[in-house]
Amino acid sequence: MGEFNKKTMDIEKKLIELQEKFQQKITSVNSKDDINKVKVEFLGKKGELTQILKQLGTLSVNKRKEIGKQANQIRDHFTEQLDLKINDIKRALIEEKINEETIDVTLPGHENMIGTKHVLNIVIDDLVDFYRSMGYTIDDGTEIEDDKHNFEMLNIPKGHPARDMQDTFFLTNDRDDDFLLRSQTSPNQAHALETHDFSKGPIRMISHGRVFRRDNDDVTHSHQFYQMEGFVVDKNITMSDLLGTLSVTLKYFFGEDREVRFRPSYFPFTEPSVEADVNCFFCNGSGCSICKYTGWIEILGSGMTHPNVFKAAGVDPTVYSGFAFGMGMDRLAMLKYGIEDIRDLYTNDVRFLEQFEGES
Ligand code: DAH
């Protein structure tokens, strides 16, 4: 074998090996940096292909041409492969970004637990809207009251037996002490009378909120519950204003079909006093366990404001007259929605609460 031939074969062999080596490298790289390294390794000035090409001078003219052409093709091929690889990597990076940013709609979703309005708030908001529509203002007062507004000014002096009806949480050990947790929303009547400027119009207000009594909790009793109080004072307010207001209230709340009945009653701060009943909506008045076989269900207390209440606040009862009413929100909610245990309103069991979703 001539020397030229041997050299040619060596170079050809090296070129084949180089291509194999390149092929292996190019398939395993997957970053831009690695690609640049491969580029330098194979095509750079000191790169392997350049080294091989330097040896072309030792070949015959013909072979030099032939292998030179082949080497150029190999260089073009390498360049093309490197470019393709770079494009692949760029595309993969873009795809990765897109994938990170897209929402996989096939994944199981997270359920967002959206709360529902508490049934007591459903009832309260409903009635507040109702009274607002009739021009009433809202003044809720405070849960801590003094004896004066909770009792004295409402014609319930110390030692009055009516105090026993509302076993009260006093805030100190001394029963004569001023402060207590309000046992009713009625003290807001006294506050309104004390502060109202009648030159600006009548009192026509609603007060609602939490009240407290020293009761042992059971199915129908809770040491805290919610009341709503209505209070209207002007010149010439009469009992028929009261009865009319209560009738529309009860028919609005329980439905037009309900019959409303008024019974004489006693409250220290009203005279005369009345209690309002609706005919039983379970048996329609024929008698059942809900209405204790009377056909009627007691709903609220009310009456014409007692002159002593006006006097205690410095308002002249010969000029002004008024009416008041008070009702338990818990009782109304229980009756309307068939809730049997008042404690369900306060234990906040989600299974209980979510039953009223969509009620208002
Ligand atoms: N405050 C009374 C109670 O808690 C309810 C009540 C009765 C309020 C008659 C009134 C009323 O305004 O006129 O038992």
CSV table of C-alpha atoms and ligand atoms in Angstrom, one decimal:
chain,number,residue,atom,x,y,z
A,1,MET,CA,0.0,0.0,0.0
A,2,GLY,CA,1.4,3.4,-1.0
A,3,GLU,CA,2.0,6.1,1.6
A,4,PHE,CA,-0.6,8.3,0.1
A,5,ASN,CA,-3.2,5.6,0.2
A,6,LYS,CA,-2.5,4.9,3.9
A,7,LYS,CA,-2.7,8.5,4.8
A,8,THR,CA,-6.0,8.8,2.9
A,9,MET,CA,-7.4,5.8,4.7
A,10,ASP,CA,-6.3,7.2,8.1
A,11,ILE,CA,-8.0,10.5,7.4
A,12,GLU,CA,-11.2,8.9,6.1
A,13,LYS,CA,-11.2,6.7,9.2
A,14,LYS,CA,-10.8,9.7,11.4
A,15,LEU,CA,-13.6,11.5,9.6
A,16,ILE,CA,-15.9,8.5,10.1
A,17,GLU,CA,-15.0,8.2,13.8
A,18,LEU,CA,-15.4,12.0,14.2
A,19,GLN,CA,-18.9,11.8,12.8
A,20,GLU,CA,-19.8,8.9,15.1
A,21,LYS,CA,-18.4,10.8,18.1
A,22,PHE,CA,-20.3,14.0,17.0
A,23,GLN,CA,-23.5,12.0,16.7
A,24,GLN,CA,-23.2,10.6,20.2
A,25,LYS,CA,-22.5,14.0,21.7
A,26,ILE,CA,-25.1,15.9,19.9
A,27,THR,CA,-27.8,13.5,21.0
A,28,SER,CA,-26.9,13.7,24.7
A,29,VAL,CA,-26.6,17.5,25.0
A,30,ASN,CA,-29.6,19.5,26.1
A,31,SER,CA,-28.4,23.0,27.1
A,32,LYS,CA,-27.2,25.9,25.1
A,33,ASP,CA,-23.9,25.9,27.0
A,34,ASP,CA,-23.2,22.3,26.1
A,35,ILE,CA,-24.0,22.9,22.5
A,36,ASN,CA,-21.4,25.7,22.4
A,37,LYS,CA,-18.9,23.4,23.9
A,38,VAL,CA,-19.6,20.8,21.2
A,39,LYS,CA,-19.3,23.5,18.6
A,40,VAL,CA,-15.9,24.5,19.9
A,41,GLU,CA,-14.8,20.9,20.3
A,42,PHE,CA,-15.6,19.9,16.7
A,43,LEU,CA,-15.6,23.1,14.6
A,44,GLY,CA,-13.4,25.6,16.6
A,45,LYS,CA,-10.0,26.7,15.5
A,46,LYS,CA,-8.4,24.0,17.6
A,47,GLY,CA,-11.4,21.7,17.0
A,48,GLU,CA,-11.1,18.1,15.8
A,49,LEU,CA,-12.3,18.7,12.3
A,50,THR,CA,-9.9,21.6,11.8
A,51,GLN,CA,-7.1,19.3,13.0
A,52,ILE,CA,-8.0,16.7,10.5
A,53,LEU,CA,-8.3,19.2,7.7
A,54,LYS,CA,-4.8,20.4,8.4
A,55,GLN,CA,-3.5,17.0,7.4
A,56,LEU,CA,-5.1,17.3,3.9
A,57,GLY,CA,-1.9,18.9,2.6
A,58,THR,CA,-0.1,15.5,2.9
A,59,LEU,CA,-2.5,13.9,0.4
A,60,SER,CA,-2.4,13.7,-3.4
A,61,VAL,CA,-4.1,16.6,-5.2
A,62,ASN,CA,-7.1,14.4,-6.3
A,63,LYS,CA,-7.6,12.9,-2.8
A,64,ARG,CA,-7.2,16.3,-1.2
A,65,LYS,CA,-10.0,17.6,-3.4
A,66,GLU,CA,-12.2,14.5,-2.7
A,67,ILE,CA,-11.7,14.4,1.0
A,68,GLY,CA,-11.7,18.2,1.3
A,69,LYS,CA,-15.2,18.2,-0.3
A,70,GLN,CA,-16.2,15.4,2.1
A,71,ALA,CA,-14.9,17.3,5.1
A,72,ASN,CA,-16.7,20.5,4.0
A,73,GLN,CA,-20.0,18.5,3.8
A,74,ILE,CA,-19.3,17.1,7.3
A,75,ARG,CA,-18.7,20.6,8.6
A,76,ASP,CA,-22.0,21.8,7.0
A,77,HIS,CA,-23.7,18.8,8.5
A,78,PHE,CA,-22.3,19.5,12.0
A,79,THR,CA,-23.3,23.1,11.7
A,80,GLU,CA,-26.8,22.2,10.6
A,81,GLN,CA,-27.2,19.6,13.4
A,82,LEU,CA,-26.0,22.1,16.0
A,83,ASP,CA,-28.5,24.7,14.7
A,84,LEU,CA,-31.3,22.2,14.8
A,85,LYS,CA,-30.3,21.2,18.3
A,86,ILE,CA,-30.3,24.8,19.5
A,87,ASN,CA,-33.8,25.3,18.0
A,88,ASP,CA,-35.0,22.1,19.8
A,89,ILE,CA,-33.7,23.4,23.1
A,90,LYS,CA,-35.3,26.8,22.6
A,91,ARG,CA,-38.6,25.2,21.7
A,92,ALA,CA,-38.4,22.9,24.7
A,93,LEU,CA,-37.8,25.9,27.0
A,94,ILE,CA,-40.8,27.8,25.5
A,95,GLU,CA,-42.9,24.7,25.9
A,96,GLU,CA,-41.9,24.2,29.5
A,97,LYS,CA,-42.8,27.8,30.2
A,98,ILE,CA,-46.2,27.4,28.5
A,99,ASN,CA,-46.9,24.2,30.4
A,100,GLU,CA,-46.0,25.9,33.7
A,101,GLU,CA,-48.4,28.6,32.9
A,102,THR,CA,-51.4,26.7,31.7
A,103,ILE,CA,-54.2,25.4,33.9
A,104,ASP,CA,-54.7,21.7,33.6
A,105,VAL,CA,-58.4,21.6,33.3
A,106,THR,CA,-58.4,17.9,33.7
A,107,LEU,CA,-57.1,18.1,37.3
A,108,PRO,CA,-59.7,17.5,40.0
A,109,GLY,CA,-60.8,20.9,41.3
A,110,HIS,CA,-60.6,22.3,44.8
A,111,GLU,CA,-64.1,23.0,46.2
A,112,ASN,CA,-64.3,26.5,47.6
A,113,MET,CA,-66.5,26.4,50.7
A,114,ILE,CA,-68.5,29.6,50.4
A,115,GLY,CA,-70.3,30.4,53.6
A,116,THR,CA,-74.0,31.0,53.7
A,117,LYS,CA,-75.9,33.6,55.7
A,118,HIS,CA,-76.8,32.4,59.1
A,119,VAL,CA,-80.5,31.7,59.5
A,120,LEU,CA,-80.8,34.3,62.2
A,121,ASN,CA,-79.3,36.9,59.9
A,122,ILE,CA,-81.7,35.9,57.2
A,123,VAL,CA,-84.6,36.6,59.5
A,124,ILE,CA,-83.1,39.8,60.9
A,125,ASP,CA,-82.1,41.2,57.5
A,126,ASP,CA,-85.5,40.4,56.1
A,127,LEU,CA,-87.3,42.3,58.9
A,128,VAL,CA,-84.8,45.2,58.8
A,129,ASP,CA,-85.5,45.6,55.1
A,130,PHE,CA,-89.2,45.5,55.7
A,131,TYR,CA,-89.1,48.3,58.4
A,132,ARG,CA,-86.6,50.4,56.4
A,133,SER,CA,-89.1,50.3,53.6
A,134,MET,CA,-91.6,51.9,55.9
A,135,GLY,CA,-89.3,54.6,56.9
A,136,TYR,CA,-87.9,53.2,60.2
A,137,THR,CA,-84.4,54.0,61.3
A,138,ILE,CA,-82.1,51.4,62.9
A,139,ASP,CA,-80.4,52.0,66.2
A,140,ASP,CA,-79.0,48.9,67.8
A,141,GLY,CA,-77.6,50.3,71.1
A,142,THR,CA,-75.0,48.4,73.1
A,143,GLU,CA,-74.9,45.0,74.7
A,144,ILE,CA,-73.6,46.4,78.0
A,145,GLU,CA,-76.2,48.6,79.5
A,146,ASP,CA,-76.8,50.3,82.8
A,147,ASP,CA,-79.6,49.4,85.2
A,148,LYS,CA,-81.2,52.8,84.6
A,149,HIS,CA,-81.9,52.2,80.9
A,150,ASN,CA,-82.5,48.5,81.1
A,151,PHE,CA,-84.9,48.8,84.0
A,152,GLU,CA,-85.5,52.0,85.8
A,153,MET,CA,-86.5,54.2,82.9
A,154,LEU,CA,-88.7,51.5,81.6
A,155,ASN,CA,-90.9,51.7,84.7
A,156,ILE,CA,-89.2,48.7,86.4
A,157,PRO,CA,-87.8,50.1,89.6
A,158,LYS,CA,-85.6,48.1,92.0
A,159,GLY,CA,-87.6,45.5,93.8
A,160,HIS,CA,-90.2,45.4,91.0
A,161,PRO,CA,-91.4,41.9,90.5
A,162,ALA,CA,-91.0,42.3,86.7
A,163,ARG,CA,-87.2,42.1,87.3
A,164,ASP,CA,-87.6,38.5,88.2
A,165,MET,CA,-88.9,37.8,84.7
A,166,GLN,CA,-85.5,38.7,83.3
A,167,ASP,CA,-82.8,37.1,85.4
A,168,THR,CA,-80.0,39.4,84.6
A,169,PHE,CA,-76.2,39.1,84.3
A,170,PHE,CA,-74.9,41.9,86.4
A,171,LEU,CA,-71.3,42.9,85.7
A,172,THR,CA,-70.3,43.2,89.3
A,173,ASN,CA,-71.2,41.3,92.5
A,174,ASP,CA,-73.2,44.2,93.7
A,175,ARG,CA,-76.8,43.9,92.5
A,176,ASP,CA,-77.2,47.7,92.9
A,177,ASP,CA,-74.3,48.3,90.6
A,178,ASP,CA,-75.1,50.1,87.4
A,179,PHE,CA,-73.8,47.9,84.7
A,180,LEU,CA,-75.3,44.7,83.2
A,181,LEU,CA,-75.6,42.7,80.0
A,182,ARG,CA,-78.9,44.0,78.6
A,183,SER,CA,-81.7,41.6,79.2
A,184,GLN,CA,-83.8,43.1,76.4
A,185,THR,CA,-83.5,45.5,73.5
A,186,SER,CA,-86.1,47.8,75.2
A,187,PRO,CA,-83.5,50.1,76.8
A,188,ASN,CA,-83.1,51.6,73.4
A,189,GLN,CA,-86.5,53.1,73.8
A,190,ALA,CA,-85.2,55.0,76.9
A,191,HIS,CA,-82.1,56.2,75.0
A,192,ALA,CA,-84.2,57.3,72.0
A,193,LEU,CA,-86.5,59.3,74.2
A,194,GLU,CA,-83.6,60.9,76.0
A,195,THR,CA,-81.8,62.0,72.9
A,196,HIS,CA,-84.5,62.5,70.2
A,197,ASP,CA,-85.2,66.0,68.9
A,198,PHE,CA,-88.9,66.0,68.1
A,199,SER,CA,-88.6,69.2,66.1
A,200,LYS,CA,-87.0,67.0,63.4
A,201,GLY,CA,-89.9,64.5,63.2
A,202,PRO,CA,-91.2,61.5,65.1
A,203,ILE,CA,-89.3,58.5,66.5
A,204,ARG,CA,-89.8,55.6,64.2
A,205,MET,CA,-87.0,53.1,64.9
A,206,ILE,CA,-85.9,49.5,65.1
A,207,SER,CA,-83.3,48.1,67.5
A,208,HIS,CA,-82.1,44.6,67.2
A,209,GLY,CA,-79.3,42.6,68.7
A,210,ARG,CA,-78.2,40.2,71.3
A,211,VAL,CA,-79.7,40.0,74.8
A,212,PHE,CA,-78.7,38.0,77.8
A,213,ARG,CA,-80.5,36.2,80.6
A,214,ARG,CA,-79.4,33.8,83.3
A,215,ASP,CA,-81.2,30.8,81.8
A,216,ASN,CA,-80.1,27.2,81.7
A,217,ASP,CA,-79.7,26.3,78.0
A,218,ASP,CA,-82.2,23.7,76.7
A,219,VAL,CA,-84.3,23.1,73.6
A,220,THR,CA,-86.2,26.4,73.9
A,221,HIS,CA,-83.9,28.5,76.2
A,222,SER,CA,-80.6,30.1,75.6
A,223,HIS,CA,-78.6,32.4,77.9
A,224,GLN,CA,-78.2,34.7,74.9
A,225,PHE,CA,-80.6,35.3,72.1
A,226,TYR,CA,-81.7,37.9,69.6
A,227,GLN,CA,-84.5,40.4,69.9
A,228,MET,CA,-85.9,43.1,67.7
A,229,GLU,CA,-87.6,46.1,69.1
A,230,GLY,CA,-89.9,48.6,67.3
A,231,PHE,CA,-90.6,52.0,68.8
A,232,VAL,CA,-92.8,54.8,67.4
A,233,VAL,CA,-93.5,58.1,69.1
A,234,ASP,CA,-95.2,61.1,67.8
A,235,LYS,CA,-98.3,63.2,68.5
A,236,ASN,CA,-101.5,61.3,68.1
A,237,ILE,CA,-100.1,57.8,67.8
A,238,THR,CA,-102.9,55.4,68.7
A,239,MET,CA,-103.5,51.7,69.4
A,240,SER,CA,-104.8,51.2,65.9
A,241,ASP,CA,-101.4,52.3,64.5
A,242,LEU,CA,-99.9,49.6,66.7
A,243,LEU,CA,-102.3,46.9,65.7
A,244,GLY,CA,-102.0,47.8,62.0
A,245,THR,CA,-98.2,47.8,62.1
A,246,LEU,CA,-98.2,44.4,63.8
A,247,SER,CA,-100.7,42.9,61.4
A,248,VAL,CA,-98.7,43.9,58.3
A,249,THR,CA,-95.5,42.7,60.0
A,250,LEU,CA,-96.8,39.3,60.8
A,251,LYS,CA,-98.5,38.8,57.4
A,252,TYR,CA,-95.4,39.9,55.7
A,253,PHE,CA,-93.2,37.5,57.7
A,254,PHE,CA,-95.5,34.4,57.9
A,255,GLY,CA,-97.6,34.9,54.8
A,256,GLU,CA,-100.8,36.7,53.8
A,257,ASP,CA,-102.9,33.7,54.8
A,258,ARG,CA,-102.1,34.0,58.5
A,259,GLU,CA,-104.7,35.3,60.8
A,260,VAL,CA,-103.5,37.6,63.6
A,261,ARG,CA,-105.0,37.8,67.0
A,262,PHE,CA,-104.3,40.2,69.9
A,263,ARG,CA,-104.6,39.4,73.6
A,264,PRO,CA,-104.3,41.7,76.5
A,265,SER,CA,-101.1,41.2,78.4
A,266,TYR,CA,-98.8,43.0,80.9
A,267,PHE,CA,-95.4,44.7,80.4
A,268,PRO,CA,-94.2,47.4,82.8
A,269,PHE,CA,-93.3,49.9,80.1
A,270,THR,CA,-96.6,49.7,78.1
A,271,GLU,CA,-100.2,50.4,79.0
A,272,PRO,CA,-102.3,48.8,77.7
A,273,SER,CA,-100.1,45.9,76.7
A,274,VAL,CA,-101.0,43.3,74.1
A,275,GLU,CA,-99.5,40.1,72.8
A,276,ALA,CA,-99.9,39.1,69.2
A,277,ASP,CA,-100.5,35.5,68.0
A,278,VAL,CA,-100.8,34.0,64.5
A,279,ASN,CA,-103.0,31.0,63.8
A,280,CYS,CA,-100.9,27.9,63.8
A,281,PHE,CA,-99.3,27.3,60.4
A,282,PHE,CA,-98.8,23.6,61.0
A,283,CYS,CA,-102.4,22.7,61.7
A,284,ASN,CA,-104.0,25.9,60.4
A,285,GLY,CA,-105.7,26.5,63.7
A,286,SER,CA,-107.3,23.0,64.2
A,287,GLY,CA,-104.8,22.2,67.1
A,288,CYS,CA,-101.5,20.3,67.1
A,289,SER,CA,-98.5,19.7,69.3
A,290,ILE,CA,-96.8,22.8,67.9
A,291,CYS,CA,-99.5,25.2,69.1
A,292,LYS,CA,-100.2,23.1,72.2
A,293,TYR,CA,-103.7,22.4,70.8
A,294,THR,CA,-104.7,26.0,71.1
A,295,GLY,CA,-104.6,26.7,67.3
A,296,TRP,CA,-102.6,29.8,68.0
A,297,ILE,CA,-98.9,30.6,68.3
A,298,GLU,CA,-97.6,33.4,70.4
A,299,ILE,CA,-95.2,35.7,68.5
A,300,LEU,CA,-94.5,39.0,70.3
A,301,GLY,CA,-95.2,41.5,73.0
A,302,SER,CA,-96.2,45.1,72.5
A,303,GLY,CA,-98.3,48.0,73.8
A,304,MET,CA,-98.8,51.7,74.1
A,305,THR,CA,-95.9,53.4,75.8
A,306,HIS,CA,-96.5,53.9,79.5
A,307,PRO,CA,-96.6,57.6,80.7
A,308,ASN,CA,-93.9,56.8,83.2
A,309,VAL,CA,-91.5,55.9,80.4
A,310,PHE,CA,-92.1,59.3,78.8
A,311,LYS,CA,-91.7,61.1,82.1
A,312,ALA,CA,-88.5,59.3,83.0
A,313,ALA,CA,-86.9,60.7,79.8
A,314,GLY,CA,-88.4,64.2,80.2
A,315,VAL,CA,-91.0,63.8,77.4
A,316,ASP,CA,-94.5,65.1,78.1
A,317,PRO,CA,-97.0,62.2,77.9
A,318,THR,CA,-99.9,64.6,77.4
A,319,VAL,CA,-98.3,65.8,74.2
A,320,TYR,CA,-96.7,62.6,72.8
A,321,SER,CA,-97.9,59.1,72.6
A,322,GLY,CA,-96.3,56.0,71.1
A,323,PHE,CA,-96.2,52.3,70.8
A,324,ALA,CA,-93.5,49.6,71.2
A,325,PHE,CA,-93.2,46.0,70.3
A,326,GLY,CA,-90.5,43.4,70.9
A,327,MET,CA,-90.0,40.0,69.4
A,328,GLY,CA,-87.5,37.2,69.6
A,329,MET,CA,-85.5,36.6,66.4
A,330,ASP,CA,-84.6,33.0,67.5
A,331,ARG,CA,-88.3,32.2,68.0
A,332,LEU,CA,-89.3,33.6,64.6
A,333,ALA,CA,-86.5,31.7,62.9
A,334,MET,CA,-87.4,28.5,64.6
A,335,LEU,CA,-91.1,28.8,63.7
A,336,LYS,CA,-90.5,29.8,60.1
A,337,TYR,CA,-87.9,27.2,59.3
A,338,GLY,CA,-89.1,24.4,61.6
A,339,ILE,CA,-86.0,24.4,63.8
A,340,GLU,CA,-86.6,22.4,67.0
A,341,ASP,CA,-83.6,23.2,69.2
A,342,ILE,CA,-82.5,26.8,69.8
A,343,ARG,CA,-79.0,25.6,70.5
A,344,ASP,CA,-78.7,24.6,66.8
A,345,LEU,CA,-78.5,28.4,66.1
A,346,TYR,CA,-75.4,28.8,68.2
A,347,THR,CA,-73.3,25.6,67.7
A,348,ASN,CA,-72.5,26.5,64.1
A,349,ASP,CA,-72.6,23.0,62.7
A,350,VAL,CA,-72.0,23.6,59.0
A,351,ARG,CA,-74.5,20.8,58.2
A,352,PHE,CA,-77.2,22.7,60.0
A,353,LEU,CA,-76.2,26.1,58.6
A,354,GLU,CA,-76.0,25.1,55.0
A,355,GLN,CA,-79.6,24.0,54.9
A,356,PHE,CA,-80.6,27.6,54.7
A,357,GLU,CA,-78.5,28.4,51.6
A,358,GLY,CA,-80.4,30.4,49.1
A,359,GLU,CA,-83.1,31.4,51.6
A,360,SER,CA,-82.2,35.0,51.1
B,1,DAH,N1,-88.7,43.5,76.3
B,1,DAH,C1,-89.7,42.5,76.4
B,1,DAH,C2,-89.1,41.2,76.8
B,1,DAH,O1,-88.0,41.0,76.6
B,1,DAH,C3,-90.4,42.3,75.1
B,1,DAH,C4,-91.3,43.5,74.8
B,1,DAH,C5,-92.6,43.5,75.2
B,1,DAH,C6,-90.8,44.6,74.1
B,1,DAH,C7,-93.5,44.5,74.9
B,1,DAH,C8,-91.7,45.7,73.9
B,1,DAH,C9,-93.0,45.6,74.3
B,1,DAH,O2,-91.2,46.8,73.3
B,1,DAH,O3,-93.8,46.7,74.1
B,1,DAH,O4,-89.8,40.3,77.2
